[in-house]
mmCIF file of C-alpha atoms in Angstrom:
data_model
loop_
_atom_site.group_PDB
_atom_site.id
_atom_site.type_symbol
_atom_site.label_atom_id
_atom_site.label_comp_id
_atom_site.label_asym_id
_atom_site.label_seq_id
_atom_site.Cartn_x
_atom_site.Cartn_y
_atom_site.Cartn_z
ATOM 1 C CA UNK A 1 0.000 0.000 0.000
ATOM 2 C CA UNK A 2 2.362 2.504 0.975
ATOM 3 C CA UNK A 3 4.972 1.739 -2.428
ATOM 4 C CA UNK A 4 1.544 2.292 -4.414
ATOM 5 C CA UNK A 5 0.869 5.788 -2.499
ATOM 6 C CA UNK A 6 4.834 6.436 -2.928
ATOM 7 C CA UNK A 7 4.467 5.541 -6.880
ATOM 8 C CA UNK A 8 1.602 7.789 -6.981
ATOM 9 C CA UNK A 9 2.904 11.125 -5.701
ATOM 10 C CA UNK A 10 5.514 10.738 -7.258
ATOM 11 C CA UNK A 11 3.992 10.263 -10.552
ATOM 12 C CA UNK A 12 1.526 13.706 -9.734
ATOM 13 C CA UNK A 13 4.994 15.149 -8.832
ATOM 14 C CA UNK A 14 5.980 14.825 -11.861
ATOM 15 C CA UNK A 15 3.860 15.382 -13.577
ATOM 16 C CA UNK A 16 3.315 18.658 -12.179
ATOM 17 C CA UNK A 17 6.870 19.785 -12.896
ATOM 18 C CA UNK A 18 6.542 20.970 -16.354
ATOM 19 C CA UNK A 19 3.434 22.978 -15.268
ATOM 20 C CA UNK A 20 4.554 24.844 -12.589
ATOM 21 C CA UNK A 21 7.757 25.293 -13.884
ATOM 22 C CA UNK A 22 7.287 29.209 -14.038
ATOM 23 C CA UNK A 23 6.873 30.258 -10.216
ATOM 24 C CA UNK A 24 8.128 26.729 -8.605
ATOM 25 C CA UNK A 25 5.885 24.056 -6.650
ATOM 26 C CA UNK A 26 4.698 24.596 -3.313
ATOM 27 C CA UNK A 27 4.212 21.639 -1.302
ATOM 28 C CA UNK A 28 3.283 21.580 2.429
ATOM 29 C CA UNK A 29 2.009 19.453 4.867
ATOM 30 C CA UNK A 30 0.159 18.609 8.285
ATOM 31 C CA UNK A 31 0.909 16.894 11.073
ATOM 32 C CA UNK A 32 -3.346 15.217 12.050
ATOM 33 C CA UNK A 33 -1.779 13.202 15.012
ATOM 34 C CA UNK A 34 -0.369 16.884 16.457
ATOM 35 C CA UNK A 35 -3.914 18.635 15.513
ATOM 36 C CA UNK A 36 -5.988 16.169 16.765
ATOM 37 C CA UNK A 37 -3.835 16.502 20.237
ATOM 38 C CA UNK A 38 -4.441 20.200 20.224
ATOM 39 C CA UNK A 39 -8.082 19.895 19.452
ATOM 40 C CA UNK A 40 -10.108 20.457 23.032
ATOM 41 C CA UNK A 41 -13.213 18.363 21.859
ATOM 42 C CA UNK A 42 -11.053 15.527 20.365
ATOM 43 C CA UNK A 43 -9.027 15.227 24.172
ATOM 44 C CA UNK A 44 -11.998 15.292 25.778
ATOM 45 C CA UNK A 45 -14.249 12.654 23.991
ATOM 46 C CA UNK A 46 -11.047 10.536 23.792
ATOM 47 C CA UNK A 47 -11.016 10.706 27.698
ATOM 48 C CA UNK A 48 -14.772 9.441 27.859
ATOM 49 C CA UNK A 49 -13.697 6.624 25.423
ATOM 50 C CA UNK A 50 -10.776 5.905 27.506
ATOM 51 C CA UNK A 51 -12.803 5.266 30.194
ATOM 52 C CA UNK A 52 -15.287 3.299 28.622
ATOM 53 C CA UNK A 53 -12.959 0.818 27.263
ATOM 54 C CA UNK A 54 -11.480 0.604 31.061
ATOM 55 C CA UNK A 55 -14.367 -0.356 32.125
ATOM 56 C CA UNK A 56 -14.958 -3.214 29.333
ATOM 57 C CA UNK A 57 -11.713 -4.591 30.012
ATOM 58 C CA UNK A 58 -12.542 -4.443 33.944
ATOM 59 C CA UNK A 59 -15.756 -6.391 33.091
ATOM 60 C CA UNK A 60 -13.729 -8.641 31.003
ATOM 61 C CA UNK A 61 -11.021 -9.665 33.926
ATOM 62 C CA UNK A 62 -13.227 -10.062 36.490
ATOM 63 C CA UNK A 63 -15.576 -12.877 34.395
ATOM 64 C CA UNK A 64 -12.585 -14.469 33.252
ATOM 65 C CA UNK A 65 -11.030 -14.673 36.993
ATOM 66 C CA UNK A 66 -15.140 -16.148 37.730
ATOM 67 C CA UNK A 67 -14.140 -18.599 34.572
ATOM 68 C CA UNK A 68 -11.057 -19.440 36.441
ATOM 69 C CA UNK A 69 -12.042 -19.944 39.705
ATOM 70 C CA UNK A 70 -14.653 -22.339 38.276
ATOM 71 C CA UNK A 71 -12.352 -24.455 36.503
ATOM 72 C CA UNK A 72 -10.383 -24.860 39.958
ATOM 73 C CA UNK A 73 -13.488 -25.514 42.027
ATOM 74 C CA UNK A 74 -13.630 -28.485 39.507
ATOM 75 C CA UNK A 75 -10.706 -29.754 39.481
ATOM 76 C CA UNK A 76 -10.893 -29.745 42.983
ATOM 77 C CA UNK A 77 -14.250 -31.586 43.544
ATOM 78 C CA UNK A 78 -14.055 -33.900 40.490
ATOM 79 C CA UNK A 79 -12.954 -36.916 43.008
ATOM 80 C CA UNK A 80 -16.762 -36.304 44.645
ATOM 81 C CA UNK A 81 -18.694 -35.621 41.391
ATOM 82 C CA UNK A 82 -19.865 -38.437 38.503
ATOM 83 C CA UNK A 83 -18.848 -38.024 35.228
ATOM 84 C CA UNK A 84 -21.832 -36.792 33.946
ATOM 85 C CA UNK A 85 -22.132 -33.802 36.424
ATOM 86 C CA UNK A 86 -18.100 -33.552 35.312
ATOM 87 C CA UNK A 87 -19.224 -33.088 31.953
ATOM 88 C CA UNK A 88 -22.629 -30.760 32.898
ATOM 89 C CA UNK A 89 -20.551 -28.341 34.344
ATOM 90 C CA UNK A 90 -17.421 -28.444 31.815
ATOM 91 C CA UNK A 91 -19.859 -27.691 29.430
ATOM 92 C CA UNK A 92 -21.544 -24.517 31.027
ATOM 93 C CA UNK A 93 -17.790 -23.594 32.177
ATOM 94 C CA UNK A 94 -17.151 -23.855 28.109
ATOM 95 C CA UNK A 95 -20.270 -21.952 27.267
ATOM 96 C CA UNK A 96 -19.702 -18.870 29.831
ATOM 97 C CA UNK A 97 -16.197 -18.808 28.232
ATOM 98 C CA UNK A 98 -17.261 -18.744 25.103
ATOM 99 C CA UNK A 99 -19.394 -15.871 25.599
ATOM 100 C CA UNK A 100 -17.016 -13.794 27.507
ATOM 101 C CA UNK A 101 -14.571 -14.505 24.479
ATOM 102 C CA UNK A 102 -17.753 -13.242 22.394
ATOM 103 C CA UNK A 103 -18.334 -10.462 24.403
ATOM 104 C CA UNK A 104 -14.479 -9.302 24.179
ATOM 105 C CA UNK A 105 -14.551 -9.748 20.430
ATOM 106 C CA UNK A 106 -17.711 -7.813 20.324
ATOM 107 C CA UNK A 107 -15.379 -4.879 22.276
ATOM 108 C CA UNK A 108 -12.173 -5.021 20.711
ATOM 109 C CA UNK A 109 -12.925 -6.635 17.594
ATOM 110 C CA UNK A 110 -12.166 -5.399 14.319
ATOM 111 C CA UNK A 111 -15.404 -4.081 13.895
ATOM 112 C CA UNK A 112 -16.696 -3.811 17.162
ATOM 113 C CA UNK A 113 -17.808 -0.735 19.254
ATOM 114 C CA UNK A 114 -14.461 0.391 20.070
ATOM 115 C CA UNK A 115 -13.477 0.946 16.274
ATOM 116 C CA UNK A 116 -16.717 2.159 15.753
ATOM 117 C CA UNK A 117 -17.114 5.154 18.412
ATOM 118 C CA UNK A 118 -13.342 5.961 17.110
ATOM 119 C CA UNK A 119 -14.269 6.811 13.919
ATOM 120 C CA UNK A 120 -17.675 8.177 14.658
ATOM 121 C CA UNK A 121 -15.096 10.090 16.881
ATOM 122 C CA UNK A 122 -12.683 11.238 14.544
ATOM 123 C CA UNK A 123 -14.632 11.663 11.347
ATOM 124 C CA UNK A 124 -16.647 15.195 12.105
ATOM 125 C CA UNK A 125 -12.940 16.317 13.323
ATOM 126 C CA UNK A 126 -10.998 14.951 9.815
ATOM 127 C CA UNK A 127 -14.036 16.866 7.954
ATOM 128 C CA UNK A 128 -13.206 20.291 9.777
ATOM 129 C CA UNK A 129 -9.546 19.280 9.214
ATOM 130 C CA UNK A 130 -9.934 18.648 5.473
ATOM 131 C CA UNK A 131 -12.336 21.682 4.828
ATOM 132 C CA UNK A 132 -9.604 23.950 6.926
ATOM 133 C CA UNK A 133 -6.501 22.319 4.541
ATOM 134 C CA UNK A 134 -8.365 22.951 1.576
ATOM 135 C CA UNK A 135 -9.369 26.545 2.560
ATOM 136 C CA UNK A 136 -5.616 27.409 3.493
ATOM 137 C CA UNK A 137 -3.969 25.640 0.625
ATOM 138 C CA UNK A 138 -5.871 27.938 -2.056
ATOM 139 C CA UNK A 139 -5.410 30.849 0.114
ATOM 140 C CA UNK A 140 -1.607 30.247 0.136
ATOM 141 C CA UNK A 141 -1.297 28.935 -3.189
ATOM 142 C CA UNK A 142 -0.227 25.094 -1.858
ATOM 143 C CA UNK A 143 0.233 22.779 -4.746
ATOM 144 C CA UNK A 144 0.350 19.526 -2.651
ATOM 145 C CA UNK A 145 -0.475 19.163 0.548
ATOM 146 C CA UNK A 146 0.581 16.066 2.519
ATOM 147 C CA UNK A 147 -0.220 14.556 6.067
ATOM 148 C CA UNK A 148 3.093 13.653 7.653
ATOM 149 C CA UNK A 149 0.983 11.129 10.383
ATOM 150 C CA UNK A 150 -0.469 9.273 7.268
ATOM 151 C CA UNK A 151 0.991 6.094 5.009
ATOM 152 C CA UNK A 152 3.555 8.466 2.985
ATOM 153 C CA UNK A 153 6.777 8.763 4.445
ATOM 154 C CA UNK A 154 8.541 11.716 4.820
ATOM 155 C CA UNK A 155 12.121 11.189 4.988
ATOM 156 C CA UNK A 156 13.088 14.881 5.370
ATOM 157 C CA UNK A 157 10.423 18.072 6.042
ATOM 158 C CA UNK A 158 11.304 22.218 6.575
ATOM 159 C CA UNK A 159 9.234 23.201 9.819
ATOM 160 C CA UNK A 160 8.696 26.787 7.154
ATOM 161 C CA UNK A 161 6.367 23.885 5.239
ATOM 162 C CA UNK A 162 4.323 22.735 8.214
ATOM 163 C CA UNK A 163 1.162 24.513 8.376
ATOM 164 C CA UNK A 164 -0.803 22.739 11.462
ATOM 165 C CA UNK A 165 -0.832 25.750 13.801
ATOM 166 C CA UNK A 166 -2.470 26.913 11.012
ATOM 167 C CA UNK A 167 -5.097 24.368 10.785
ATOM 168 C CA UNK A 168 -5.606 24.498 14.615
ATOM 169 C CA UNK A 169 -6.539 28.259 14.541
ATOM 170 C CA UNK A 170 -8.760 27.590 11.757
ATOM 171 C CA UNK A 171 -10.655 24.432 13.876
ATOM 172 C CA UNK A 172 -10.398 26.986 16.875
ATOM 173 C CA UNK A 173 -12.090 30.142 15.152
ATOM 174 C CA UNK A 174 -14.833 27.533 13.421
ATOM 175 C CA UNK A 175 -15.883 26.505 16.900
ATOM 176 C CA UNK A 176 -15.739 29.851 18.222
ATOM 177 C CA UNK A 177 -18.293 30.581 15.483
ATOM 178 C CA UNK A 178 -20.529 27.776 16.344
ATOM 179 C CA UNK A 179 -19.869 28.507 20.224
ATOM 180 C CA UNK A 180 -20.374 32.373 19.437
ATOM 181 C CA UNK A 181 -24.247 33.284 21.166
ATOM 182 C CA UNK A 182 -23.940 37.121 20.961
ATOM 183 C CA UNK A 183 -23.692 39.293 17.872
ATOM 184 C CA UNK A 184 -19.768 40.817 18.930
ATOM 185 C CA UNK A 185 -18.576 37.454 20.073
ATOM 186 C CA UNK A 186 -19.627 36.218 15.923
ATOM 187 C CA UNK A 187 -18.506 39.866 14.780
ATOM 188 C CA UNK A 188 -15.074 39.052 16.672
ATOM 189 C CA UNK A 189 -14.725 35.469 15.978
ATOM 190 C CA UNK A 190 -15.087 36.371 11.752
ATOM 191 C CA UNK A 191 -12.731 39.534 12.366
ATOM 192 C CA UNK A 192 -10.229 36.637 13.600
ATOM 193 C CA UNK A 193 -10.979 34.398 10.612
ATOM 194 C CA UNK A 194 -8.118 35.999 8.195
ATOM 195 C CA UNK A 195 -5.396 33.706 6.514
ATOM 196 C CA UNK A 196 -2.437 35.476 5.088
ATOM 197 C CA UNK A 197 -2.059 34.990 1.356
ATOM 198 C CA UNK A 198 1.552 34.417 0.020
ATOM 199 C CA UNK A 199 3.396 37.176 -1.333
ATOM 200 C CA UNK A 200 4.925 35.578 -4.372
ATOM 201 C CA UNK A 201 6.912 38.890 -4.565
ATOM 202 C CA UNK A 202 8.269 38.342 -1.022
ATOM 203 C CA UNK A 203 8.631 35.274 -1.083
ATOM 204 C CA UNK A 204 10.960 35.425 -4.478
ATOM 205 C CA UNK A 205 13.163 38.113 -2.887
ATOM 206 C CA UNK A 206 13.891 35.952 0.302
ATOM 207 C CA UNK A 207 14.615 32.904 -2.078
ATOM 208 C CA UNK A 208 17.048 35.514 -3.737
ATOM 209 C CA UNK A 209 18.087 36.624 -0.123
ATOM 210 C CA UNK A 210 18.879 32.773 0.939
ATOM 211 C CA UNK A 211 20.583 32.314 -2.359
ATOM 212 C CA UNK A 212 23.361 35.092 -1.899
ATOM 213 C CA UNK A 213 23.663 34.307 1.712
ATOM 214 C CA UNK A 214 24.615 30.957 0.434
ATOM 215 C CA UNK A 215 27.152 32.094 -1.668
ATOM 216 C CA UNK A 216 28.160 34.268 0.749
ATOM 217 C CA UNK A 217 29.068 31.511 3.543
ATOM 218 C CA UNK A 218 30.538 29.288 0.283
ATOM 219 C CA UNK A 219 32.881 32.334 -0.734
ATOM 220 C CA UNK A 220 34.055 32.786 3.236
ATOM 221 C CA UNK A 221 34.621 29.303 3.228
ATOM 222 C CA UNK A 222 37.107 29.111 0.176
ATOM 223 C CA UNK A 223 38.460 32.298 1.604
ATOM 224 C CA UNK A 224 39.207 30.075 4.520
ATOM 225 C CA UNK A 225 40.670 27.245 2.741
ATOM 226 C CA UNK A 226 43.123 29.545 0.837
ATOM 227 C CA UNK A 227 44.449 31.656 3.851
ATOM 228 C CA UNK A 228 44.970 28.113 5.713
ATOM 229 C CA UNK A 229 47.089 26.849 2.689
ATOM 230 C CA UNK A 230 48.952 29.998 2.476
ATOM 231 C CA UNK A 231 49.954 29.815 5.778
ATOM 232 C CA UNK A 232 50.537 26.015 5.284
ATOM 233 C CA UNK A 233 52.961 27.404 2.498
ATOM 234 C CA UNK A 234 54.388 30.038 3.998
ATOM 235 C CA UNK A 235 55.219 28.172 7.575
ATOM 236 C CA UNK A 236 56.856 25.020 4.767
ATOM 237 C CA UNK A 237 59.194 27.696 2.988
ATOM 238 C CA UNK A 238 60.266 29.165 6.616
ATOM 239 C CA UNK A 239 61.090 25.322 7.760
ATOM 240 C CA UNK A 240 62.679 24.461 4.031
ATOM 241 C CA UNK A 241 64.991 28.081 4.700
ATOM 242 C CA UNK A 242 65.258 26.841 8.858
ATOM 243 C CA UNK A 243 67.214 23.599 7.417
ATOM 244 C CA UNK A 244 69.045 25.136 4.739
ATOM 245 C CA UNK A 245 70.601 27.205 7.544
ATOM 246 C CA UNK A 246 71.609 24.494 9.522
ATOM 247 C CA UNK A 247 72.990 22.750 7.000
ATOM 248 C CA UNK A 248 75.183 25.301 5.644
ATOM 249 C CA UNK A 249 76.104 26.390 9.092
ATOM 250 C CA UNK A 250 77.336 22.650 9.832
ATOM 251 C CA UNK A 251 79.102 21.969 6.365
ATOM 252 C CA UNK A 252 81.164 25.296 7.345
ATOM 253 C CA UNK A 253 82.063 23.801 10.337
ATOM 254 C CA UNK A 254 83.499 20.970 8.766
ATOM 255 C CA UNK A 255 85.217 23.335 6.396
ATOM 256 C CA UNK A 256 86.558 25.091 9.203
ATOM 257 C CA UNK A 257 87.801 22.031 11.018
ATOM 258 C CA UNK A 258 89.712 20.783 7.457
ATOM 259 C CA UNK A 259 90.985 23.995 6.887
ATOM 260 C CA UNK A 260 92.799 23.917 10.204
ATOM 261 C CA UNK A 261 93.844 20.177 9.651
ATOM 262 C CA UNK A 262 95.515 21.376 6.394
ATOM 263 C CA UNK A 263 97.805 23.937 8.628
ATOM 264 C CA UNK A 264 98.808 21.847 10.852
ATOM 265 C CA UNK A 265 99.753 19.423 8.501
ATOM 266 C CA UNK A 266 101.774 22.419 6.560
ATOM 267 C CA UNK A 267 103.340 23.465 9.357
ATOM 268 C CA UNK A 268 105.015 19.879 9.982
ATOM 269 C CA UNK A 269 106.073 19.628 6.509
ATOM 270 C CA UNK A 270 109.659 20.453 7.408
ATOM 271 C CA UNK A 271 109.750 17.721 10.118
ATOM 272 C CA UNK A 272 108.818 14.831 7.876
ATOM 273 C CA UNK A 273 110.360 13.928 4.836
ATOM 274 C CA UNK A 274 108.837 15.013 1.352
ATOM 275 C CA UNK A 275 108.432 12.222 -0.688
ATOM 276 C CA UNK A 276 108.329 12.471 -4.558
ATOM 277 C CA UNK A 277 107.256 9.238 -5.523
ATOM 278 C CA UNK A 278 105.111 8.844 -8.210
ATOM 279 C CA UNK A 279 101.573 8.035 -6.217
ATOM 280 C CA UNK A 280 100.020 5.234 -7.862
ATOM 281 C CA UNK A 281 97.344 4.478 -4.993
ATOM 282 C CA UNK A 282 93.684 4.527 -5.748
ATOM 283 C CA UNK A 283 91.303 7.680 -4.643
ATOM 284 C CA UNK A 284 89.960 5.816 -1.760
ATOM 285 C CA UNK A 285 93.419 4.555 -0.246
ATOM 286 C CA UNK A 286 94.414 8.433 -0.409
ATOM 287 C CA UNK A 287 91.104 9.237 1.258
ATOM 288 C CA UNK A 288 92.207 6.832 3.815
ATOM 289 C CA UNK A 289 95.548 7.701 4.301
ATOM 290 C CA UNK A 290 94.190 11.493 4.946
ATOM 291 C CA UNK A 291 92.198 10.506 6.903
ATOM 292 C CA UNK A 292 94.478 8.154 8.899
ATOM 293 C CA UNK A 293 97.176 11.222 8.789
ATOM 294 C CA UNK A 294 94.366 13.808 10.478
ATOM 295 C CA UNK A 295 93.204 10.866 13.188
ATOM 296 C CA UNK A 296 96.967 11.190 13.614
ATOM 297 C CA UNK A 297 97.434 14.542 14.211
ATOM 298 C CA UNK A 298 94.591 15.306 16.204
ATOM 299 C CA UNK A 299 95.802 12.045 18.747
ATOM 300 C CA UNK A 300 99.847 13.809 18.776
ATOM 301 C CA UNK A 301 97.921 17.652 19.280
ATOM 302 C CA UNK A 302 95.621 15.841 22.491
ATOM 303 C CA UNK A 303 98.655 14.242 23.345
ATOM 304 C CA UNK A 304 100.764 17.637 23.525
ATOM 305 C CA UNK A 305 98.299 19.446 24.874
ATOM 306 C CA UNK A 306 98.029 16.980 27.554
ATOM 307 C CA UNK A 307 101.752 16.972 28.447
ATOM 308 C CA UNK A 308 101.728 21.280 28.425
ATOM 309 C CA UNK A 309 98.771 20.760 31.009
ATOM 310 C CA UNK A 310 100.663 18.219 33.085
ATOM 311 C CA UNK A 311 103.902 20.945 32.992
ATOM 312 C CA UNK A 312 101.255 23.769 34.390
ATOM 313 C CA UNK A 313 100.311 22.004 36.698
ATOM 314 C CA UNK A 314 103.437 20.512 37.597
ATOM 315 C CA UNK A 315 105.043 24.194 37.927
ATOM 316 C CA UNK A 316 101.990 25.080 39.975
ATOM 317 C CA UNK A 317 102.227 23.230 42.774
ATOM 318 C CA UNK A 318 106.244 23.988 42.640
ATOM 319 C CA UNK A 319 105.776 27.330 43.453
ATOM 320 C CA UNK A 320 102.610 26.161 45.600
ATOM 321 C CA UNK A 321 105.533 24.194 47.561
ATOM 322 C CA UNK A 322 107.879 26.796 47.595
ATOM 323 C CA UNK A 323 105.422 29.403 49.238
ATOM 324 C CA UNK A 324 104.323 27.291 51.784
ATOM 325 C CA UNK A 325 108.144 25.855 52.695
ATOM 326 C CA UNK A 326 110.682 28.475 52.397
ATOM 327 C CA UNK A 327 114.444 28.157 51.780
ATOM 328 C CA UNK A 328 116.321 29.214 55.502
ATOM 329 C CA UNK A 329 118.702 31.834 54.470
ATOM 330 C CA UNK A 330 122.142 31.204 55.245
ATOM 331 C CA UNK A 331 123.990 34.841 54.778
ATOM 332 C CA UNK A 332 122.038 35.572 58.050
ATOM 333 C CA UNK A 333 123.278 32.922 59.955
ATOM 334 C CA UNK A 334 127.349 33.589 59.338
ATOM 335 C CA UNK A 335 129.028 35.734 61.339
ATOM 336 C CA UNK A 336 131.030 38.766 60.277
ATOM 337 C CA UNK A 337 134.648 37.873 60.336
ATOM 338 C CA UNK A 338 136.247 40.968 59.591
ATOM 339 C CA UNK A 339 134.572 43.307 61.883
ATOM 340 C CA UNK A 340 135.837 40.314 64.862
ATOM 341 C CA UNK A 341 139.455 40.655 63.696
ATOM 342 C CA UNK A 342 139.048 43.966 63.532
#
């Protein structure tokens, strides 16, 4: 049922488009299961109902715990009792069952009174609800109007589309009509009766308005995008420049450290022996043999260095020594021979 109600709006739909192609399709819809909950005379006949059917179903229990209790009183005497009295009253115990079971069907049934004072409920309030829908929908220039509590399923709806309040005001002022005994409570109750038409004008210039602010917050947003991959650039370069920096600053280090390697080892040229033999070693033995040569040098330099210390410190505590323990001085001591022979 519900793909065959699908199949048909959409076919209408579609119908439809070519036709109101010019000024667009309105569609709008109702909510009946909201209405009819804002609808003082539905609420209160549903309450009577309500209490009606409570009090079937409490009439129902309270023969079926009788049924019950019967059934036990049986099965309790059925050592006392022939057969045929065992049968005579399984029978009328099967009888009043099957007219409680009757009774509840008759009730609750498909057709019984329950379904039947619902509608007789709800069908005067559909009417007004109908004649209300179809008096707002040409007012407002609705193409289709749907009911969002019915078989159709809505899988998305704008709240702009829903037009119960709408309807309720409508049901509201109708009974204030009927309810209305004095001539200013009707002259009131038909200066309240006033649904706004649609402005197509207005309504085409906040379509427009929507529009721009659409492309508006789609603009800021690529705006957004570019400035963060600017910056994404921009803090990239700074880190690519960063490293460049630090890498030239190290490979100048190294320079520097060569550089000095290649004075010391010019300044012990005249304390080794200059060979001029025709070198016939590969690239990489000479690499290693320079490399060998500075490992050299640098172990001899630690080595002297280490020696000059040793001397510092060695003359240090020398005069340390000599401060502390003094030489006696032995001019003092002698005694002046020529002033005695004198």
């Amino acid at each position: 049922m519900k793909l065959k109600v699908l199949f048909l709006v959409a076919t209408v739909f579609m119908l439809s488009i070519s036709s109101f192609a010019q000024r667009g399709v309105r569609i709008g819809y109702i909510d009946t299961e909201y209405i009819l909950e804002n609808v003082p005379e539905y609420q209160q006949a549903t309450s009577q109902l309500e209490t009606k059917v409570q009090k079937w179903k409490s009439e129902i229990e309270q023969q079926l715990g009788g049924i019950s209790q019967k059934r036990k009183d049986l099965s309790n005497e059925k050592a006392l009792l022939t057969k045929e009295l065992i049968s005579e009253r399984e029978e009328d115990i099967a009888f009043e069952e099957k007219e409680i079971l009757d009774y509840q069907q008759k009730r609750f049934g498909p057709n019984g009174d329950l379904m039947i004072q619902k509608k007789q409920l709800i069908q005067p309030i559909q009417d007004q609800i109908f004649a209300a829908v179809q008096d707002i929908a040409e007012k407002q220039k609705y193409d289709f109007v749907f009911d969002k509590s019915a078989d159709v399923v809505m899988l998305y709806s704008a709240k702009r589309y829903d037009f119960s309040e709408q309807v309720i005001r409508s049901l509201t002022r109708t009974a204030k009509r009927t309810q209305a005994t004095s001539r200013s409570e009707k002259r009131a109750a038909e200066d309240e009766d006033v649904v706004i038409e649609v402005n197509e004008e207005l309504e085409a210039k906040e379509k427009a308005a929507d529009d721009r602010r659409d492309v508006i917050l789609n603009e800021r947003e690529e705006r957004k995008l570019a400035a963060q991959k600017r910056r994404d650039s921009i803090i990239e370069s700074r880190n690519k420049i960063r490293e460049d920096k630090l890498n030239n600053r190290n490979q100048d280090n190294v320079d520097l450290e060569e550089d000095a390697d290649d004075t010391i080892e010019e300044s012990t040229v005249g304390e080794t022996p200059i060979t001029t033999e025709v070198n016939s070693k590969t690239p990489e033995e000479v690499a290693e043999e320079r490399r060998q040569e500075k490992l050299d040098d640098r172990a001899r330099r630690k080595l002297e260095l280490e020696e000059r210390k040793q001397r510092i410190l060695d003359e240090r505590q020398r005069a340390r020594d000599e401060r502390e323990n003094p030489k006696p001085d032995t001019n003092a001591d002698t005694p002046d021979t020529d002033e005695g022979d004198n």
